[in-house]
């Protein structure tokens, strides 16, 4: 089969592992062609760094979309992450509408916040726009905070430490079964962390958990969602793709903690990318 191809709409930081500096090498290591559409260029990411440069690339999003469409390009998936404005979110939605179809999944990581709060750049207008973008998705990958924002519920009420509650929230996020959900931050047994997965193709809810590594690291969500997207276009069912993502993210977090690196540098994942080189090329039955 041809090499799977994913269009990735994310920002790019020159230093500090996040967004495209995680997405591109991860997908490449999985045998997937990554076609980046950068939404902005920053000298560093903003988690732990100050004084960074910022180049807004919103003006390039529509011309790139039109050029790729004019070339007749096709993608196995469109994968979106952090957006810097409501305008960018609207342009990402237009990109999905331009390329989404039976052979192209829309994977939306609705990056809006963490630890119970929206990011400081995220206004209520942007949160609403992100919910509208996520409504176009075949698969969404929210964390607990983002799930609460999408559902309009209190963060504290959205507990993810019991299987029944995890399943209920994942199904609530599915828009009556129209999209698959991988809700991260689930911890249903001691010493583990991972995700609860609602698969629209089967209607089943399953769990993907891995050992919980101590510490908190920038880029964890980007790594998880990138592995998930890569595994999906390589033909793995939703729960298996989520399990691969949980296992690899856990392994990288463990290594990062052992290296005692500055937290702002993010996950030390590059030396472990070779472990993603396996997997299947069989796309049969892979509709999530």
PDB file of C-alpha atoms in Angstrom:
ATOM      1  CA  UNK A   1       0.000   0.000   0.000  1.00  0.00           C
ATOM      2  CA  UNK A   2       1.154   3.610  -0.446  1.00  0.00           C
ATOM      3  CA  UNK A   3       2.719   5.297   2.560  1.00  0.00           C
ATOM      4  CA  UNK A   4      -0.103   6.794   4.670  1.00  0.00           C
ATOM      5  CA  UNK A   5      -0.219  10.582   4.640  1.00  0.00           C
ATOM      6  CA  UNK A   6      -1.412  12.930   7.377  1.00  0.00           C
ATOM      7  CA  UNK A   7      -1.903  16.694   7.098  1.00  0.00           C
ATOM      8  CA  UNK A   8      -0.928  18.196  10.475  1.00  0.00           C
ATOM      9  CA  UNK A   9      -2.219  21.653  11.424  1.00  0.00           C
ATOM     10  CA  UNK A  10      -0.208  22.735  14.488  1.00  0.00           C
ATOM     11  CA  UNK A  11       2.186  25.454  15.592  1.00  0.00           C
ATOM     12  CA  UNK A  12       5.962  25.026  15.417  1.00  0.00           C
ATOM     13  CA  UNK A  13       8.394  25.900  18.226  1.00  0.00           C
ATOM     14  CA  UNK A  14      12.092  26.008  17.477  1.00  0.00           C
ATOM     15  CA  UNK A  15      13.000  24.820  20.984  1.00  0.00           C
ATOM     16  CA  UNK A  16      10.993  22.866  23.495  1.00  0.00           C
ATOM     17  CA  UNK A  17       9.334  19.637  22.440  1.00  0.00           C
ATOM     18  CA  UNK A  18       5.687  20.190  21.556  1.00  0.00           C
ATOM     19  CA  UNK A  19       3.341  20.413  18.601  1.00  0.00           C
ATOM     20  CA  UNK A  20       5.099  19.885  15.244  1.00  0.00           C
ATOM     21  CA  UNK A  21       8.499  19.077  16.769  1.00  0.00           C
ATOM     22  CA  UNK A  22       6.745  16.040  18.256  1.00  0.00           C
ATOM     23  CA  UNK A  23       4.203  15.368  15.512  1.00  0.00           C
ATOM     24  CA  UNK A  24       6.610  15.201  12.576  1.00  0.00           C
ATOM     25  CA  UNK A  25       9.280  12.832  13.955  1.00  0.00           C
ATOM     26  CA  UNK A  26       6.689  10.616  15.609  1.00  0.00           C
ATOM     27  CA  UNK A  27       4.648  10.099  12.453  1.00  0.00           C
ATOM     28  CA  UNK A  28       7.795   9.616  10.379  1.00  0.00           C
ATOM     29  CA  UNK A  29       9.056   6.942  12.781  1.00  0.00           C
ATOM     30  CA  UNK A  30       5.723   5.159  12.384  1.00  0.00           C
ATOM     31  CA  UNK A  31       6.105   5.070   8.609  1.00  0.00           C
ATOM     32  CA  UNK A  32       3.606   7.871   7.999  1.00  0.00           C
ATOM     33  CA  UNK A  33       4.221  10.908   5.797  1.00  0.00           C
ATOM     34  CA  UNK A  34       3.560  14.108   7.737  1.00  0.00           C
ATOM     35  CA  UNK A  35       2.548  17.160   5.701  1.00  0.00           C
ATOM     36  CA  UNK A  36       2.771  20.121   8.105  1.00  0.00           C
ATOM     37  CA  UNK A  37       0.693  23.238   7.836  1.00  0.00           C
ATOM     38  CA  UNK A  38       2.259  25.453  10.542  1.00  0.00           C
ATOM     39  CA  UNK A  39      -0.159  27.897  12.149  1.00  0.00           C
ATOM     40  CA  UNK A  40       2.626  29.918  13.827  1.00  0.00           C
ATOM     41  CA  UNK A  41       6.362  29.846  14.423  1.00  0.00           C
ATOM     42  CA  UNK A  42       7.735  30.470  17.929  1.00  0.00           C
ATOM     43  CA  UNK A  43      11.366  30.557  18.971  1.00  0.00           C
ATOM     44  CA  UNK A  44      10.356  28.486  22.034  1.00  0.00           C
ATOM     45  CA  UNK A  45       7.073  27.250  23.394  1.00  0.00           C
ATOM     46  CA  UNK A  46       5.538  29.297  26.187  1.00  0.00           C
ATOM     47  CA  UNK A  47       5.627  26.724  28.985  1.00  0.00           C
ATOM     48  CA  UNK A  48       8.542  27.787  31.157  1.00  0.00           C
ATOM     49  CA  UNK A  49      10.110  30.180  28.640  1.00  0.00           C
ATOM     50  CA  UNK A  50       9.644  33.942  28.394  1.00  0.00           C
ATOM     51  CA  UNK A  51      10.483  36.472  25.703  1.00  0.00           C
ATOM     52  CA  UNK A  52       9.820  34.099  22.825  1.00  0.00           C
ATOM     53  CA  UNK A  53       9.342  35.321  19.290  1.00  0.00           C
ATOM     54  CA  UNK A  54       5.979  34.704  17.598  1.00  0.00           C
ATOM     55  CA  UNK A  55       5.224  34.718  13.886  1.00  0.00           C
ATOM     56  CA  UNK A  56       1.512  34.364  13.106  1.00  0.00           C
ATOM     57  CA  UNK A  57       0.981  32.269   9.963  1.00  0.00           C
ATOM     58  CA  UNK A  58      -2.796  32.563   9.806  1.00  0.00           C
ATOM     59  CA  UNK A  59      -2.534  34.366   6.459  1.00  0.00           C
ATOM     60  CA  UNK A  60      -0.924  31.275   4.914  1.00  0.00           C
ATOM     61  CA  UNK A  61      -3.544  28.727   5.959  1.00  0.00           C
ATOM     62  CA  UNK A  62      -6.135  29.440   3.259  1.00  0.00           C
ATOM     63  CA  UNK A  63      -3.580  29.713   0.403  1.00  0.00           C
ATOM     64  CA  UNK A  64      -1.952  26.420   1.443  1.00  0.00           C
ATOM     65  CA  UNK A  65      -5.355  24.750   1.606  1.00  0.00           C
ATOM     66  CA  UNK A  66      -6.244  26.046  -1.853  1.00  0.00           C
ATOM     67  CA  UNK A  67      -2.873  25.045  -3.324  1.00  0.00           C
ATOM     68  CA  UNK A  68      -3.022  21.501  -1.936  1.00  0.00           C
ATOM     69  CA  UNK A  69      -6.622  21.135  -3.106  1.00  0.00           C
ATOM     70  CA  UNK A  70      -5.661  22.429  -6.550  1.00  0.00           C
ATOM     71  CA  UNK A  71      -2.889  19.854  -6.745  1.00  0.00           C
ATOM     72  CA  UNK A  72      -5.426  17.123  -6.122  1.00  0.00           C
ATOM     73  CA  UNK A  73      -3.680  15.971  -2.952  1.00  0.00           C
ATOM     74  CA  UNK A  74      -5.397  13.420  -0.744  1.00  0.00           C
ATOM     75  CA  UNK A  75      -4.716  12.548   2.888  1.00  0.00           C
ATOM     76  CA  UNK A  76      -5.447   9.539   5.050  1.00  0.00           C
ATOM     77  CA  UNK A  77      -6.076  11.896   7.967  1.00  0.00           C
ATOM     78  CA  UNK A  78      -6.198  15.543   8.945  1.00  0.00           C
ATOM     79  CA  UNK A  79      -4.841  16.055  12.444  1.00  0.00           C
ATOM     80  CA  UNK A  80      -5.308  19.381  14.240  1.00  0.00           C
ATOM     81  CA  UNK A  81      -3.939  20.621  17.547  1.00  0.00           C
ATOM     82  CA  UNK A  82      -3.426  23.968  19.303  1.00  0.00           C
ATOM     83  CA  UNK A  83      -4.889  26.997  17.558  1.00  0.00           C
ATOM     84  CA  UNK A  84      -4.002  30.602  18.288  1.00  0.00           C
ATOM     85  CA  UNK A  85      -7.261  32.366  17.429  1.00  0.00           C
ATOM     86  CA  UNK A  86     -10.875  31.878  16.423  1.00  0.00           C
ATOM     87  CA  UNK A  87      -9.810  32.716  12.877  1.00  0.00           C
ATOM     88  CA  UNK A  88      -7.329  29.853  12.833  1.00  0.00           C
ATOM     89  CA  UNK A  89      -9.943  27.458  14.176  1.00  0.00           C
ATOM     90  CA  UNK A  90     -12.334  28.493  11.386  1.00  0.00           C
ATOM     91  CA  UNK A  91      -9.606  27.956   8.780  1.00  0.00           C
ATOM     92  CA  UNK A  92      -8.827  24.528  10.245  1.00  0.00           C
ATOM     93  CA  UNK A  93     -12.512  23.687   9.871  1.00  0.00           C
ATOM     94  CA  UNK A  94     -12.376  24.757   6.224  1.00  0.00           C
ATOM     95  CA  UNK A  95      -9.337  22.542   5.710  1.00  0.00           C
ATOM     96  CA  UNK A  96     -11.181  19.554   7.168  1.00  0.00           C
ATOM     97  CA  UNK A  97     -14.205  20.215   4.956  1.00  0.00           C
ATOM     98  CA  UNK A  98     -11.922  20.428   1.918  1.00  0.00           C
ATOM     99  CA  UNK A  99     -10.216  17.075   2.479  1.00  0.00           C
ATOM    100  CA  UNK A 100     -12.365  14.931   4.782  1.00  0.00           C
ATOM    101  CA  UNK A 101     -14.101  11.959   3.220  1.00  0.00           C
ATOM    102  CA  UNK A 102     -14.421   8.165   3.348  1.00  0.00           C
ATOM    103  CA  UNK A 103     -10.655   7.766   3.002  1.00  0.00           C
ATOM    104  CA  UNK A 104      -9.636  10.671   5.225  1.00  0.00           C
ATOM    105  CA  UNK A 105     -10.188  10.772   8.979  1.00  0.00           C
ATOM    106  CA  UNK A 106     -10.412  14.033  10.873  1.00  0.00           C
ATOM    107  CA  UNK A 107      -8.541  13.711  14.183  1.00  0.00           C
ATOM    108  CA  UNK A 108      -9.030  16.757  16.413  1.00  0.00           C
ATOM    109  CA  UNK A 109      -7.020  17.281  19.565  1.00  0.00           C
ATOM    110  CA  UNK A 110      -9.143  20.102  21.050  1.00  0.00           C
ATOM    111  CA  UNK A 111      -6.284  21.805  22.857  1.00  0.00           C
ATOM    112  CA  UNK A 112      -7.915  24.354  25.158  1.00  0.00           C
ATOM    113  CA  UNK A 113      -6.610  23.883  28.692  1.00  0.00           C
ATOM    114  CA  UNK A 114      -5.378  21.654  31.489  1.00  0.00           C
ATOM    115  CA  UNK A 115      -5.638  21.218  35.250  1.00  0.00           C
ATOM    116  CA  UNK A 116      -9.220  22.464  35.268  1.00  0.00           C
ATOM    117  CA  UNK A 117      -8.613  25.808  33.512  1.00  0.00           C
ATOM    118  CA  UNK A 118      -8.575  27.063  29.927  1.00  0.00           C
ATOM    119  CA  UNK A 119      -5.219  28.321  28.708  1.00  0.00           C
ATOM    120  CA  UNK A 120      -4.798  32.049  29.227  1.00  0.00           C
ATOM    121  CA  UNK A 121      -5.056  32.690  25.471  1.00  0.00           C
ATOM    122  CA  UNK A 122      -8.382  30.857  25.180  1.00  0.00           C
ATOM    123  CA  UNK A 123     -11.445  33.062  25.295  1.00  0.00           C
ATOM    124  CA  UNK A 124     -15.022  31.746  25.578  1.00  0.00           C
ATOM    125  CA  UNK A 125     -15.382  32.556  21.871  1.00  0.00           C
ATOM    126  CA  UNK A 126     -12.408  30.349  21.048  1.00  0.00           C
ATOM    127  CA  UNK A 127     -13.709  27.510  23.208  1.00  0.00           C
ATOM    128  CA  UNK A 128     -16.997  27.646  21.323  1.00  0.00           C
ATOM    129  CA  UNK A 129     -15.168  27.684  17.994  1.00  0.00           C
ATOM    130  CA  UNK A 130     -13.117  24.675  19.080  1.00  0.00           C
ATOM    131  CA  UNK A 131     -16.301  22.807  19.985  1.00  0.00           C
ATOM    132  CA  UNK A 132     -17.581  23.520  16.463  1.00  0.00           C
ATOM    133  CA  UNK A 133     -14.312  22.265  14.969  1.00  0.00           C
ATOM    134  CA  UNK A 134     -14.503  19.115  17.097  1.00  0.00           C
ATOM    135  CA  UNK A 135     -18.030  18.529  15.794  1.00  0.00           C
ATOM    136  CA  UNK A 136     -16.446  17.843  12.377  1.00  0.00           C
ATOM    137  CA  UNK A 137     -14.091  15.206  13.772  1.00  0.00           C
ATOM    138  CA  UNK A 138     -14.161  11.460  13.301  1.00  0.00           C
ATOM    139  CA  UNK A 139     -11.996  11.152  16.425  1.00  0.00           C
ATOM    140  CA  UNK A 140     -11.420  13.622  19.256  1.00  0.00           C
ATOM    141  CA  UNK A 141      -8.652  13.367  21.877  1.00  0.00           C
ATOM    142  CA  UNK A 142      -9.589  15.661  24.782  1.00  0.00           C
ATOM    143  CA  UNK A 143      -8.099  15.664  28.259  1.00  0.00           C
ATOM    144  CA  UNK A 144     -10.337  16.008  31.302  1.00  0.00           C
ATOM    145  CA  UNK A 145     -10.333  19.820  31.221  1.00  0.00           C
ATOM    146  CA  UNK A 146     -11.162  19.927  27.523  1.00  0.00           C
ATOM    147  CA  UNK A 147     -13.893  17.331  27.973  1.00  0.00           C
ATOM    148  CA  UNK A 148     -15.509  19.525  30.641  1.00  0.00           C
ATOM    149  CA  UNK A 149     -15.305  22.551  28.336  1.00  0.00           C
ATOM    150  CA  UNK A 150     -16.811  20.636  25.409  1.00  0.00           C
ATOM    151  CA  UNK A 151     -19.642  19.291  27.548  1.00  0.00           C
ATOM    152  CA  UNK A 152     -20.231  22.508  29.475  1.00  0.00           C
ATOM    153  CA  UNK A 153     -19.928  20.782  32.845  1.00  0.00           C
ATOM    154  CA  UNK A 154     -17.938  21.558  35.975  1.00  0.00           C
ATOM    155  CA  UNK A 155     -14.409  20.149  35.888  1.00  0.00           C
ATOM    156  CA  UNK A 156     -14.703  18.647  39.359  1.00  0.00           C
ATOM    157  CA  UNK A 157     -17.827  16.731  38.377  1.00  0.00           C
ATOM    158  CA  UNK A 158     -16.028  14.988  35.530  1.00  0.00           C
ATOM    159  CA  UNK A 159     -14.195  12.327  37.521  1.00  0.00           C
ATOM    160  CA  UNK A 160     -12.198   9.711  35.608  1.00  0.00           C
ATOM    161  CA  UNK A 161     -11.274   7.265  38.364  1.00  0.00           C
ATOM    162  CA  UNK A 162     -14.206   4.836  37.989  1.00  0.00           C
ATOM    163  CA  UNK A 163     -14.919   2.736  34.923  1.00  0.00           C
ATOM    164  CA  UNK A 164     -18.634   3.527  34.869  1.00  0.00           C
ATOM    165  CA  UNK A 165     -18.024   7.280  35.026  1.00  0.00           C
ATOM    166  CA  UNK A 166     -15.288   7.139  32.394  1.00  0.00           C
ATOM    167  CA  UNK A 167     -17.585   5.267  30.023  1.00  0.00           C
ATOM    168  CA  UNK A 168     -20.432   7.688  30.648  1.00  0.00           C
ATOM    169  CA  UNK A 169     -18.330  10.757  29.873  1.00  0.00           C
ATOM    170  CA  UNK A 170     -16.730   9.222  26.781  1.00  0.00           C
ATOM    171  CA  UNK A 171     -20.133   8.341  25.379  1.00  0.00           C
ATOM    172  CA  UNK A 172     -21.465  11.800  26.208  1.00  0.00           C
ATOM    173  CA  UNK A 173     -18.651  13.278  24.109  1.00  0.00           C
ATOM    174  CA  UNK A 174     -19.475  11.081  21.112  1.00  0.00           C
ATOM    175  CA  UNK A 175     -22.386  13.220  19.864  1.00  0.00           C
ATOM    176  CA  UNK A 176     -24.776  10.280  20.040  1.00  0.00           C
ATOM    177  CA  UNK A 177     -22.218   7.925  18.534  1.00  0.00           C
ATOM    178  CA  UNK A 178     -21.306  10.088  15.533  1.00  0.00           C
ATOM    179  CA  UNK A 179     -17.639  10.404  16.477  1.00  0.00           C
ATOM    180  CA  UNK A 180     -15.089   8.273  18.302  1.00  0.00           C
ATOM    181  CA  UNK A 181     -13.610   9.576  21.549  1.00  0.00           C
ATOM    182  CA  UNK A 182     -10.277   8.972  23.251  1.00  0.00           C
ATOM    183  CA  UNK A 183     -10.601  10.750  26.599  1.00  0.00           C
ATOM    184  CA  UNK A 184      -7.212  10.980  28.285  1.00  0.00           C
ATOM    185  CA  UNK A 185      -6.529  11.279  31.999  1.00  0.00           C
ATOM    186  CA  UNK A 186      -8.416   8.139  33.001  1.00  0.00           C
ATOM    187  CA  UNK A 187      -6.982   6.332  36.017  1.00  0.00           C
ATOM    188  CA  UNK A 188      -9.137   3.368  36.952  1.00  0.00           C
ATOM    189  CA  UNK A 189      -6.501   1.339  38.801  1.00  0.00           C
ATOM    190  CA  UNK A 190      -3.680   2.400  41.158  1.00  0.00           C
ATOM    191  CA  UNK A 191      -0.407   3.401  39.554  1.00  0.00           C
ATOM    192  CA  UNK A 192      -1.784   3.653  36.017  1.00  0.00           C
ATOM    193  CA  UNK A 193      -2.955   6.369  33.656  1.00  0.00           C
ATOM    194  CA  UNK A 194      -4.357   6.343  30.181  1.00  0.00           C
ATOM    195  CA  UNK A 195      -7.558   6.856  28.264  1.00  0.00           C
ATOM    196  CA  UNK A 196     -11.105   5.657  27.891  1.00  0.00           C
ATOM    197  CA  UNK A 197     -12.096   5.012  24.279  1.00  0.00           C
ATOM    198  CA  UNK A 198     -15.548   5.090  22.727  1.00  0.00           C
ATOM    199  CA  UNK A 199     -15.440   3.503  19.266  1.00  0.00           C
ATOM    200  CA  UNK A 200     -18.241   4.678  17.008  1.00  0.00           C
ATOM    201  CA  UNK A 201     -17.695   1.696  14.687  1.00  0.00           C
ATOM    202  CA  UNK A 202     -18.501  -0.848  17.391  1.00  0.00           C
ATOM    203  CA  UNK A 203     -20.360   1.212  19.985  1.00  0.00           C
ATOM    204  CA  UNK A 204     -18.023  -0.235  22.623  1.00  0.00           C
ATOM    205  CA  UNK A 205     -16.093   1.514  25.356  1.00  0.00           C
ATOM    206  CA  UNK A 206     -12.625   0.200  26.224  1.00  0.00           C
ATOM    207  CA  UNK A 207      -9.675   1.333  28.322  1.00  0.00           C
ATOM    208  CA  UNK A 208      -6.035   1.897  27.396  1.00  0.00           C
ATOM    209  CA  UNK A 209      -3.838   2.232  30.474  1.00  0.00           C
ATOM    210  CA  UNK A 210      -0.113   2.145  31.168  1.00  0.00           C
ATOM    211  CA  UNK A 211       2.151   2.630  34.195  1.00  0.00           C
ATOM    212  CA  UNK A 212       1.968   6.154  35.597  1.00  0.00           C
ATOM    213  CA  UNK A 213       5.392   7.796  35.476  1.00  0.00           C
ATOM    214  CA  UNK A 214       6.094  10.425  38.145  1.00  0.00           C
ATOM    215  CA  UNK A 215       6.292  14.027  37.036  1.00  0.00           C
ATOM    216  CA  UNK A 216       4.503  16.275  34.571  1.00  0.00           C
ATOM    217  CA  UNK A 217       6.062  16.998  31.183  1.00  0.00           C
ATOM    218  CA  UNK A 218       5.323  19.369  28.331  1.00  0.00           C
ATOM    219  CA  UNK A 219       4.256  17.673  25.107  1.00  0.00           C
ATOM    220  CA  UNK A 220       2.695  14.580  26.675  1.00  0.00           C
ATOM    221  CA  UNK A 221      -0.663  15.193  25.035  1.00  0.00           C
ATOM    222  CA  UNK A 222       0.927  15.929  21.656  1.00  0.00           C
ATOM    223  CA  UNK A 223       2.892  12.689  21.779  1.00  0.00           C
ATOM    224  CA  UNK A 224      -0.135  10.619  22.769  1.00  0.00           C
ATOM    225  CA  UNK A 225      -2.350  12.089  20.033  1.00  0.00           C
ATOM    226  CA  UNK A 226       0.380  11.771  17.395  1.00  0.00           C
ATOM    227  CA  UNK A 227       0.942   8.085  18.090  1.00  0.00           C
ATOM    228  CA  UNK A 228      -2.819   7.560  18.097  1.00  0.00           C
ATOM    229  CA  UNK A 229      -3.255   9.280  14.718  1.00  0.00           C
ATOM    230  CA  UNK A 230      -0.346   7.384  13.205  1.00  0.00           C
ATOM    231  CA  UNK A 231      -1.633   4.036  14.445  1.00  0.00           C
ATOM    232  CA  UNK A 232      -5.121   4.732  13.097  1.00  0.00           C
ATOM    233  CA  UNK A 233      -3.923   5.407   9.557  1.00  0.00           C
ATOM    234  CA  UNK A 234      -1.694   2.336   9.795  1.00  0.00           C
ATOM    235  CA  UNK A 235      -4.803   0.267  10.314  1.00  0.00           C
ATOM    236  CA  UNK A 236      -5.077  -0.307  14.047  1.00  0.00           C
ATOM    237  CA  UNK A 237      -8.504  -0.272  15.713  1.00  0.00           C
ATOM    238  CA  UNK A 238      -9.194   2.612  18.058  1.00  0.00           C
ATOM    239  CA  UNK A 239      -8.513   0.843  21.364  1.00  0.00           C
ATOM    240  CA  UNK A 240      -5.297  -0.746  20.082  1.00  0.00           C
ATOM    241  CA  UNK A 241      -4.096   2.609  18.744  1.00  0.00           C
ATOM    242  CA  UNK A 242      -4.836   4.224  22.112  1.00  0.00           C
ATOM    243  CA  UNK A 243      -3.008   1.449  23.950  1.00  0.00           C
ATOM    244  CA  UNK A 244       0.082   1.937  21.779  1.00  0.00           C
ATOM    245  CA  UNK A 245      -0.101   5.672  22.497  1.00  0.00           C
ATOM    246  CA  UNK A 246      -0.469   5.109  26.244  1.00  0.00           C
ATOM    247  CA  UNK A 247       2.396   2.617  26.385  1.00  0.00           C
ATOM    248  CA  UNK A 248       4.790   4.786  24.389  1.00  0.00           C
ATOM    249  CA  UNK A 249       3.932   7.980  26.240  1.00  0.00           C
ATOM    250  CA  UNK A 250       4.428   6.204  29.574  1.00  0.00           C
ATOM    251  CA  UNK A 251       7.798   4.873  28.429  1.00  0.00           C
ATOM    252  CA  UNK A 252       8.960   8.331  27.310  1.00  0.00           C
ATOM    253  CA  UNK A 253       7.761   9.955  30.537  1.00  0.00           C
ATOM    254  CA  UNK A 254       9.661   7.358  32.573  1.00  0.00           C
ATOM    255  CA  UNK A 255      12.843   8.008  30.582  1.00  0.00           C
ATOM    256  CA  UNK A 256      12.450  11.778  30.922  1.00  0.00           C
ATOM    257  CA  UNK A 257      12.050  11.529  34.680  1.00  0.00           C
ATOM    258  CA  UNK A 258      15.157   9.364  34.952  1.00  0.00           C
ATOM    259  CA  UNK A 259      17.189  11.919  32.961  1.00  0.00           C
ATOM    260  CA  UNK A 260      16.250  14.685  35.421  1.00  0.00           C
ATOM    261  CA  UNK A 261      15.922  17.172  32.565  1.00  0.00           C
ATOM    262  CA  UNK A 262      14.431  20.661  32.928  1.00  0.00           C
ATOM    263  CA  UNK A 263      10.664  20.276  32.673  1.00  0.00           C
ATOM    264  CA  UNK A 264      10.372  23.026  30.073  1.00  0.00           C
ATOM    265  CA  UNK A 265      12.405  20.975  27.566  1.00  0.00           C
ATOM    266  CA  UNK A 266       9.587  18.439  27.329  1.00  0.00           C
ATOM    267  CA  UNK A 267       9.621  14.689  26.852  1.00  0.00           C
ATOM    268  CA  UNK A 268      12.939  13.058  25.957  1.00  0.00           C
ATOM    269  CA  UNK A 269      11.267  10.893  23.342  1.00  0.00           C
ATOM    270  CA  UNK A 270      13.663  10.852  20.391  1.00  0.00           C
ATOM    271  CA  UNK A 271      15.896   7.956  21.557  1.00  0.00           C
ATOM    272  CA  UNK A 272      12.804   5.736  21.827  1.00  0.00           C
ATOM    273  CA  UNK A 273      11.216   6.461  18.454  1.00  0.00           C
ATOM    274  CA  UNK A 274      12.665   3.301  16.972  1.00  0.00           C
ATOM    275  CA  UNK A 275      10.159   1.372  19.060  1.00  0.00           C
ATOM    276  CA  UNK A 276       7.347   2.760  16.923  1.00  0.00           C
ATOM    277  CA  UNK A 277       8.742   1.256  13.742  1.00  0.00           C
ATOM    278  CA  UNK A 278       6.535  -1.849  13.840  1.00  0.00           C
ATOM    279  CA  UNK A 279       2.784  -1.985  13.467  1.00  0.00           C
ATOM    280  CA  UNK A 280       0.515  -3.076  10.673  1.00  0.00           C
ATOM    281  CA  UNK A 281      -0.122  -1.786   7.186  1.00  0.00           C
ATOM    282  CA  UNK A 282      -3.526  -3.436   7.072  1.00  0.00           C
ATOM    283  CA  UNK A 283      -6.179  -0.748   6.945  1.00  0.00           C
ATOM    284  CA  UNK A 284      -9.065  -3.182   6.626  1.00  0.00           C
ATOM    285  CA  UNK A 285     -11.640  -2.661   9.326  1.00  0.00           C
ATOM    286  CA  UNK A 286      -9.863   0.379  10.744  1.00  0.00           C
ATOM    287  CA  UNK A 287     -12.793   2.822  10.689  1.00  0.00           C
ATOM    288  CA  UNK A 288     -12.808   4.408  14.154  1.00  0.00           C
TER     289      UNK A 288
END
